[in-house]
XYZ file of C-alpha atoms in Angstrom:
458
model
C 0.000 0.000 0.000
C 1.129 3.557 -0.661
C 0.239 4.544 2.907
C 0.532 1.579 5.259
C -2.217 1.409 7.881
C 0.231 0.515 10.657
C -0.884 -3.096 11.146
C 1.344 -5.014 8.715
C 3.327 -7.921 10.156
C 7.056 -6.996 10.303
C 7.829 -10.512 9.071
C 6.555 -9.495 5.629
C 9.593 -7.207 5.291
C 12.267 -9.373 3.686
C 14.122 -7.841 0.717
C 16.475 -10.728 -0.055
C 18.882 -8.792 -2.323
C 18.847 -5.327 -0.763
C 21.983 -3.447 -1.813
C 22.377 0.192 -0.790
C 25.553 0.428 -2.838
C 23.550 -0.428 -5.962
C 21.170 2.408 -5.080
C 23.919 4.954 -4.540
C 25.955 3.951 -7.586
C 22.807 4.379 -9.667
C 22.172 7.835 -8.203
C 25.760 9.027 -8.620
C 25.823 7.857 -12.243
C 22.572 9.728 -12.896
C 24.023 12.994 -11.585
C 22.205 13.253 -8.258
C 23.802 15.178 -5.383
C 22.090 13.611 -2.358
C 19.814 10.810 -1.112
C 16.889 11.150 1.312
C 15.801 7.851 2.878
C 12.247 7.403 4.133
C 13.407 6.037 7.495
C 9.825 5.943 8.806
C 6.689 6.612 6.792
C 3.155 7.146 8.111
C 2.743 3.428 8.924
C 5.301 3.830 11.717
C 7.643 1.000 10.636
C 11.284 1.947 11.284
C 14.112 0.951 8.941
C 16.652 1.188 11.744
C 16.879 -1.025 14.875
C 15.389 1.520 17.241
C 14.940 0.518 20.867
C 11.843 2.713 21.104
C 9.375 0.346 19.419
C 9.105 -3.287 18.386
C 7.671 -2.153 15.056
C 11.042 -1.972 13.357
C 13.626 -3.834 11.335
C 14.831 -5.791 14.423
C 11.744 -7.993 14.154
C 12.011 -8.876 10.469
C 13.700 -11.725 8.568
C 16.014 -9.180 6.932
C 19.539 -10.166 8.020
C 17.925 -12.160 10.844
C 16.883 -8.952 12.564
C 20.416 -7.542 12.589
C 20.029 -5.179 9.647
C 20.058 -1.378 9.724
C 19.172 0.169 6.375
C 19.766 3.693 7.632
C 23.365 2.773 8.439
C 23.850 0.765 5.255
C 22.738 3.713 3.137
C 24.730 6.239 5.167
C 27.874 4.099 4.707
C 27.247 3.743 0.956
C 26.821 7.507 0.607
C 30.174 8.077 2.333
C 31.841 5.487 0.092
C 30.628 7.000 -3.180
C 30.708 10.677 -2.229
C 27.045 11.616 -2.177
C 25.125 13.397 0.596
C 22.839 11.517 2.996
C 19.531 12.656 4.495
C 16.490 11.264 6.294
C 12.708 11.548 6.101
C 10.957 10.984 9.435
C 7.164 11.016 9.347
C 5.703 12.986 12.264
C 2.442 11.074 11.788
C 2.499 7.468 13.025
C -0.481 5.187 12.310
C 0.966 2.345 14.411
C 1.599 3.925 17.795
C -1.269 3.618 20.284
C -0.406 6.940 21.921
C -0.411 9.038 18.745
C -2.235 12.280 19.485
C -1.035 12.421 23.117
C 1.927 14.297 24.662
C 3.647 10.926 25.191
C 3.852 10.347 21.460
C 5.586 13.697 20.943
C 8.324 12.549 23.335
C 8.610 9.300 21.363
C 8.930 11.283 18.116
C 11.759 13.405 19.511
C 13.631 10.355 20.757
C 13.396 8.892 17.246
C 14.678 12.127 15.749
C 17.566 12.144 18.208
C 18.554 8.596 17.207
C 18.652 9.486 13.521
C 20.594 12.698 14.077
C 23.114 11.193 16.495
C 24.118 7.812 15.096
C 24.596 8.059 11.334
C 27.079 10.820 10.613
C 26.359 13.997 8.697
C 22.777 14.513 7.571
C 22.294 17.196 4.908
C 18.481 17.439 5.083
C 15.671 16.527 7.490
C 12.344 15.904 5.732
C 9.075 16.486 7.643
C 5.919 15.532 5.750
C 2.847 17.746 6.004
C 0.434 14.760 6.108
C -0.515 14.521 9.793
C -3.450 12.985 11.601
C -6.241 10.757 10.305
C -7.278 7.143 10.430
C -4.882 4.406 11.505
C -4.367 1.178 13.390
C -3.089 2.991 16.521
C -2.267 -0.125 18.536
C -5.490 -1.835 17.504
C -7.847 1.054 18.207
C -8.518 1.435 14.458
C -9.857 4.927 14.763
C -9.095 8.430 13.543
C -6.915 10.881 15.430
C -7.021 14.642 14.985
C -4.139 16.871 16.028
C -3.405 20.570 15.734
C -0.798 20.431 12.979
C 0.517 23.849 13.860
C 1.219 23.215 17.557
C 1.116 19.477 18.364
C 4.730 18.586 17.501
C 6.277 21.785 18.892
C 8.502 22.151 15.823
C 10.697 24.876 17.366
C 11.947 22.111 19.651
C 12.892 20.059 16.571
C 14.686 23.012 15.012
C 16.690 23.494 18.212
C 17.650 19.797 18.333
C 18.703 19.811 14.674
C 20.727 22.977 15.190
C 22.573 21.321 18.055
C 23.145 17.886 16.484
C 23.302 18.612 12.730
C 23.809 22.374 12.362
C 24.538 22.093 8.621
C 21.258 20.287 7.863
C 18.500 21.907 5.816
C 15.023 21.454 7.312
C 12.263 20.652 4.812
C 8.556 21.077 5.496
C 5.654 23.003 3.985
C 7.175 26.139 5.453
C 10.831 25.201 5.842
C 12.510 26.896 7.601
C 15.333 25.586 5.369
C 13.452 24.717 2.175
C 9.749 24.445 1.443
C 7.378 22.026 -0.260
C 6.381 23.394 -3.640
C 2.677 22.736 -3.069
C 2.227 19.781 -5.450
C 3.694 16.324 -6.036
C 4.045 16.691 -9.807
C 7.573 18.126 -9.753
C 7.033 21.677 -10.942
C 7.275 25.130 -9.416
C 5.575 28.301 -10.541
C 7.173 30.173 -13.436
C 7.130 33.064 -10.976
C 8.925 31.652 -7.960
C 10.215 33.734 -5.059
C 12.546 32.028 -2.587
C 10.776 33.841 0.252
C 8.023 33.097 2.745
C 6.490 35.316 5.364
C 8.095 34.184 8.613
C 5.844 32.222 10.966
C 2.937 31.909 8.516
C 3.425 28.528 6.827
C 3.633 25.278 8.826
C 3.488 21.503 8.065
C -0.043 20.804 6.886
C -0.585 24.427 5.743
C -3.974 24.522 3.985
C -3.105 27.184 1.364
C -0.424 24.957 -0.090
C -0.918 25.987 -3.742
C 0.647 29.375 -3.050
C 3.887 27.556 -2.180
C 4.493 27.096 -5.921
C 5.211 30.814 -6.108
C 6.564 31.785 -2.687
C 5.689 35.097 -1.078
C 6.823 38.121 -3.056
C 6.738 40.108 0.200
C 8.342 37.361 2.289
C 11.041 38.090 4.857
C 12.492 34.560 5.246
C 14.636 32.775 2.629
C 12.944 29.399 2.015
C 13.798 27.987 -1.416
C 11.353 25.545 -3.041
C 11.939 21.791 -3.388
C 9.897 19.951 -6.039
C 9.094 16.363 -5.108
C 7.812 13.860 -7.658
C 8.120 10.115 -8.225
C 9.647 8.512 -11.303
C 6.615 6.185 -11.198
C 2.886 6.803 -10.677
C 3.284 5.696 -7.043
C 5.822 6.599 -4.384
C 6.436 2.989 -3.329
C 7.265 0.094 -5.617
C 4.480 -1.767 -7.425
C 5.414 -4.386 -10.035
C 2.533 -3.376 -12.294
C 4.138 0.058 -12.659
C 7.368 -1.246 -14.222
C 5.961 -0.262 -17.614
C 4.784 3.125 -16.342
C 8.100 4.763 -15.482
C 7.961 8.387 -16.587
C 9.174 8.991 -20.123
C 12.360 10.875 -20.886
C 10.268 13.763 -22.197
C 8.235 13.862 -18.991
C 11.383 13.913 -16.865
C 12.910 16.627 -19.057
C 9.768 18.762 -18.679
C 9.915 18.248 -14.920
C 13.575 19.266 -14.867
C 13.038 22.490 -16.784
C 10.045 23.391 -14.601
C 11.791 22.664 -11.296
C 15.537 23.257 -11.553
C 14.742 25.672 -14.379
C 12.184 27.477 -12.206
C 14.485 28.391 -9.298
C 13.907 25.155 -7.356
C 15.564 21.923 -6.288
C 14.312 18.663 -7.820
C 13.660 15.721 -5.500
C 13.015 12.668 -7.703
C 11.649 9.653 -5.858
C 13.140 6.266 -6.854
C 11.529 3.354 -4.941
C 13.516 0.115 -4.450
C 11.632 -2.979 -5.614
C 10.672 -5.976 -3.480
C 14.146 -7.479 -3.948
C 15.639 -4.343 -2.409
C 17.179 -3.081 -5.667
C 16.530 -0.099 -7.894
C 14.544 -1.743 -10.661
C 16.048 -2.135 -14.123
C 13.336 0.023 -15.697
C 14.175 2.914 -13.376
C 17.938 2.502 -13.877
C 17.560 2.636 -17.647
C 15.428 5.779 -17.523
C 17.782 7.506 -15.067
C 20.738 6.775 -17.363
C 18.853 8.201 -20.349
C 17.888 11.271 -18.326
C 21.495 11.856 -17.255
C 22.788 11.455 -20.815
C 20.180 13.907 -22.111
C 21.120 16.572 -19.566
C 24.830 16.058 -20.177
C 24.392 16.485 -23.923
C 22.571 19.780 -23.375
C 24.683 21.413 -20.716
C 28.209 20.499 -21.826
C 27.985 23.003 -24.680
C 27.182 26.530 -23.547
C 26.895 28.713 -26.640
C 27.458 31.998 -24.779
C 30.997 33.354 -24.747
C 32.033 35.019 -21.486
C 28.610 34.569 -19.911
C 29.978 34.517 -16.381
C 30.308 37.996 -14.939
C 28.788 40.011 -12.139
C 26.388 42.261 -14.008
C 24.843 44.797 -11.672
C 21.500 45.447 -13.325
C 18.812 47.985 -12.531
C 15.317 48.282 -13.989
C 15.573 49.052 -17.696
C 19.186 47.989 -18.161
C 20.418 45.516 -20.775
C 23.585 43.662 -21.794
C 24.593 41.964 -25.047
C 26.395 38.596 -25.038
C 28.232 37.058 -27.994
C 27.450 33.506 -29.069
C 29.848 30.963 -30.512
C 29.869 30.825 -34.332
C 26.886 29.117 -35.985
C 24.986 28.712 -32.729
C 21.548 27.134 -32.750
C 19.798 27.585 -29.418
C 16.429 26.826 -27.823
C 17.233 27.221 -24.110
C 18.440 30.308 -22.257
C 19.558 30.213 -18.621
C 19.862 33.192 -16.281
C 21.306 33.116 -12.767
C 21.377 35.653 -9.965
C 24.070 35.792 -7.312
C 21.743 34.792 -4.491
C 24.319 35.678 -1.844
C 23.149 39.199 -2.676
C 19.459 38.268 -2.795
C 16.769 37.530 -5.369
C 15.706 40.735 -7.092
C 14.701 40.300 -10.748
C 10.963 40.776 -11.286
C 10.781 40.773 -15.104
C 13.220 40.029 -17.956
C 13.284 39.651 -21.735
C 15.797 37.841 -23.963
C 16.333 38.721 -27.623
C 18.462 36.897 -30.216
C 20.238 38.480 -33.183
C 19.313 36.355 -36.211
C 19.608 36.906 -39.974
C 16.276 38.721 -39.733
C 17.564 41.038 -37.000
C 16.780 41.127 -33.283
C 13.821 39.005 -32.233
C 12.372 38.247 -28.825
C 12.839 34.577 -27.932
C 12.098 34.457 -24.217
C 10.653 36.409 -21.334
C 9.803 35.744 -17.744
C 9.389 37.137 -14.275
C 11.618 35.902 -11.439
C 15.120 34.458 -11.885
C 16.666 33.519 -8.532
C 19.413 30.894 -8.438
C 18.531 29.500 -11.861
C 15.881 30.300 -14.472
C 15.698 28.432 -17.765
C 13.366 29.316 -20.623
C 12.710 27.089 -23.639
C 11.611 28.364 -27.057
C 11.579 27.302 -30.742
C 15.145 26.903 -31.991
C 16.851 29.872 -33.676
C 20.283 30.435 -35.189
C 21.846 33.541 -33.687
C 25.114 35.389 -33.177
C 24.222 37.435 -30.089
C 21.867 37.549 -27.137
C 20.463 40.697 -25.585
C 19.208 40.341 -22.017
C 16.944 43.057 -20.669
C 16.072 43.426 -16.993
C 12.720 45.157 -17.247
C 11.977 45.379 -13.540
C 13.996 44.531 -10.447
C 14.279 45.434 -6.781
C 17.151 47.821 -6.163
C 20.176 46.334 -7.993
C 20.058 42.769 -9.331
C 23.319 40.820 -9.539
C 23.289 38.572 -12.627
C 26.074 36.009 -12.213
C 25.636 34.034 -15.443
C 23.852 34.027 -18.787
C 24.032 30.826 -20.844
C 22.392 29.358 -23.945
C 22.000 25.735 -25.031
C 20.368 23.470 -27.556
C 18.106 20.653 -26.261
C 17.061 17.940 -28.686
C 13.253 17.896 -29.056
C 11.632 14.853 -27.450
C 8.446 12.985 -28.271
C 6.292 10.956 -25.918
C 6.824 7.207 -26.168
C 4.261 4.888 -27.783
C 2.106 7.787 -28.902
C -0.267 6.896 -31.722
C -1.580 10.420 -32.163
C -1.447 13.839 -30.640
C -5.103 14.753 -30.402
C -4.332 18.349 -29.511
C -2.579 18.872 -32.861
C -5.338 17.429 -35.049
C -6.636 19.967 -37.600
C -9.731 21.803 -36.390
C -11.126 22.596 -39.842
C -13.252 19.432 -39.926
C -14.462 19.691 -36.335
C -17.605 21.284 -35.025
C -18.847 22.105 -31.530
C -21.909 19.971 -30.845
C -22.621 20.865 -27.217
C -21.812 23.573 -24.728
C -22.984 24.666 -21.322
C -22.376 27.923 -19.417
C -19.490 28.077 -16.994
C -18.814 30.413 -14.093
C -15.216 30.608 -12.870
C -14.334 31.596 -9.316
C -10.841 33.075 -9.401
C -8.403 31.297 -7.118
C -10.139 27.938 -7.463
C -9.243 24.828 -9.435
C -11.891 24.209 -12.079
C -12.566 21.075 -14.104
C -13.951 21.854 -17.551
C -15.874 19.079 -19.215
C -18.575 21.195 -20.810
C -17.375 21.079 -24.410
C -17.951 18.077 -26.663
C -16.392 17.914 -30.138
C -16.755 15.367 -32.923
C -15.395 15.044 -36.479
C -18.134 15.881 -38.961
C -18.253 12.385 -40.481
C -17.539 10.344 -37.353
C -20.140 8.592 -35.239
C -18.115 8.797 -32.028
C -18.471 11.934 -29.933
C -15.556 11.970 -27.463
C -15.814 14.287 -24.488
C -12.604 16.026 -23.506
C -12.127 17.215 -19.926
C -9.566 19.793 -18.876
C -8.383 21.045 -15.535
C -7.319 24.661 -15.239
C -6.000 26.783 -12.384
C -6.836 30.473 -12.330
C-alpha cells in the first residue's frame, strides 16, 4: 500500500537482495547530489533497529533482525561521495499513543537517534500529512491533532541545530526549504525564494501558493519539487511499464531546476531491495540527455557580475553558428533575489527578435523556445528590486523529445473538420481549481463523440 495502515506484520519485510551500494551507484551515475531515505513513513515502521518500538527492522527476517538500512545507506553515501539525508514522518499510524503528549516525546527520541548515530545529515524531511485514520495499537480509529502546535517544531529546530547544524530542514514552510505545493515536480514560473516568517507550517492549507513563494516574504525558504519517477511513491510491479518517459522527466527538470527550485526525484527500491532495471535505464537516459545539453554553452564570457537595474540591458556574444532553444539566467543569491521581469532577444539573420521572457530568476531560471540560429543575445532586466546581480547568462540546444508509444497527438489534429456539438455555461471563481468538461467535439463524419475534460487553475 502507498500509505501503510500501521498493522502489517514486520515478518513481511524481507528484501532478499537489498543493496544500498547499488542504489547509490545508480544515483551518482545519474548525476544526483544527495539521497533522502524514508526512514519511517506514516505506517510507523522503522528501517533502523530503534529501541523505542518493536515495530522496526529488528523484528524482520532481513539479516535475521540484525540489519540497519539507515546505516547501510549512510555508509554507501560516504563510500561514493554523495550526501545523505532522512525523512521521518511525524504522523504514526501504528503507535497507540499518537495524538497524546507521550507520542511527541517518542517522536523526539526517534529524531535524536537518527541525528546522532549516522554521521552527517544534509536534510531533514518532515511531511505535512498529519493525523487521520490508523491502526493505533489496535484502536482502528481516527486521530485529529493541531498540525501547527502538536509537535512543537521549534523544539525540533533546536535539536537539529545542536546535532546537525549544517542540515537543511524541509517542510511546507521550511525553515530551510519548502514544499512546492504539489507532487508533480514543478514550481511556478514566478517563484520567489521567500516566505512570510511564521505563517506557513506543516499541513498548511493554502499549499498551492507555495508554488510561487511570497513576493513580500522576509524569510529565505527555497522551493523543493518532489515527484516520483513512477505513478506511485512505493514500488508496485505493475508500474514497471509506467516509469515516466524521458520527455516527462525533461519537462519536470526544466520546470523545477529551471524554475528556481531543487528537484527531488523519488526512486523506490523494488521488493528485492534493488533499484529496478526500468528505473535505472530511464535515469541513465535522463542523465545522458542533460549532459548532452549542458556540456555546450553557446554563450561566450557569460559569467560575470552584471549589476543590473530596472531598464538595463547587456549583449552577449554567441559561438559561431549557434543554434539555441534554451536560455539560462542566474542571480548571485548571496546578494538576494531581485529580478521581477526580464526579456531575452536573439540576433538572427532577420535582426533582433524576442525569444524568451519571464518574471523571477533567482538561483537558476531556464526558458525554452523554438530553436533559432543567432550570433548574439540581448538580455533586458525590465523590472527589479534595487540592484540585481546577474552572475551568469548561458544558452544551449536541447534535442526535441516525443512521448513514447504515442499513436496520435489529439491536440494537434486539424480543427477545420471539427464542429462544436454541445456547450454549457461556466462560471469561474478566481483562485479555485476548475474542471472543464462542458465542451464536446466530434469530427463531422464520425459517429463517435468523445468528451474532452480539462483542468485549469486560475
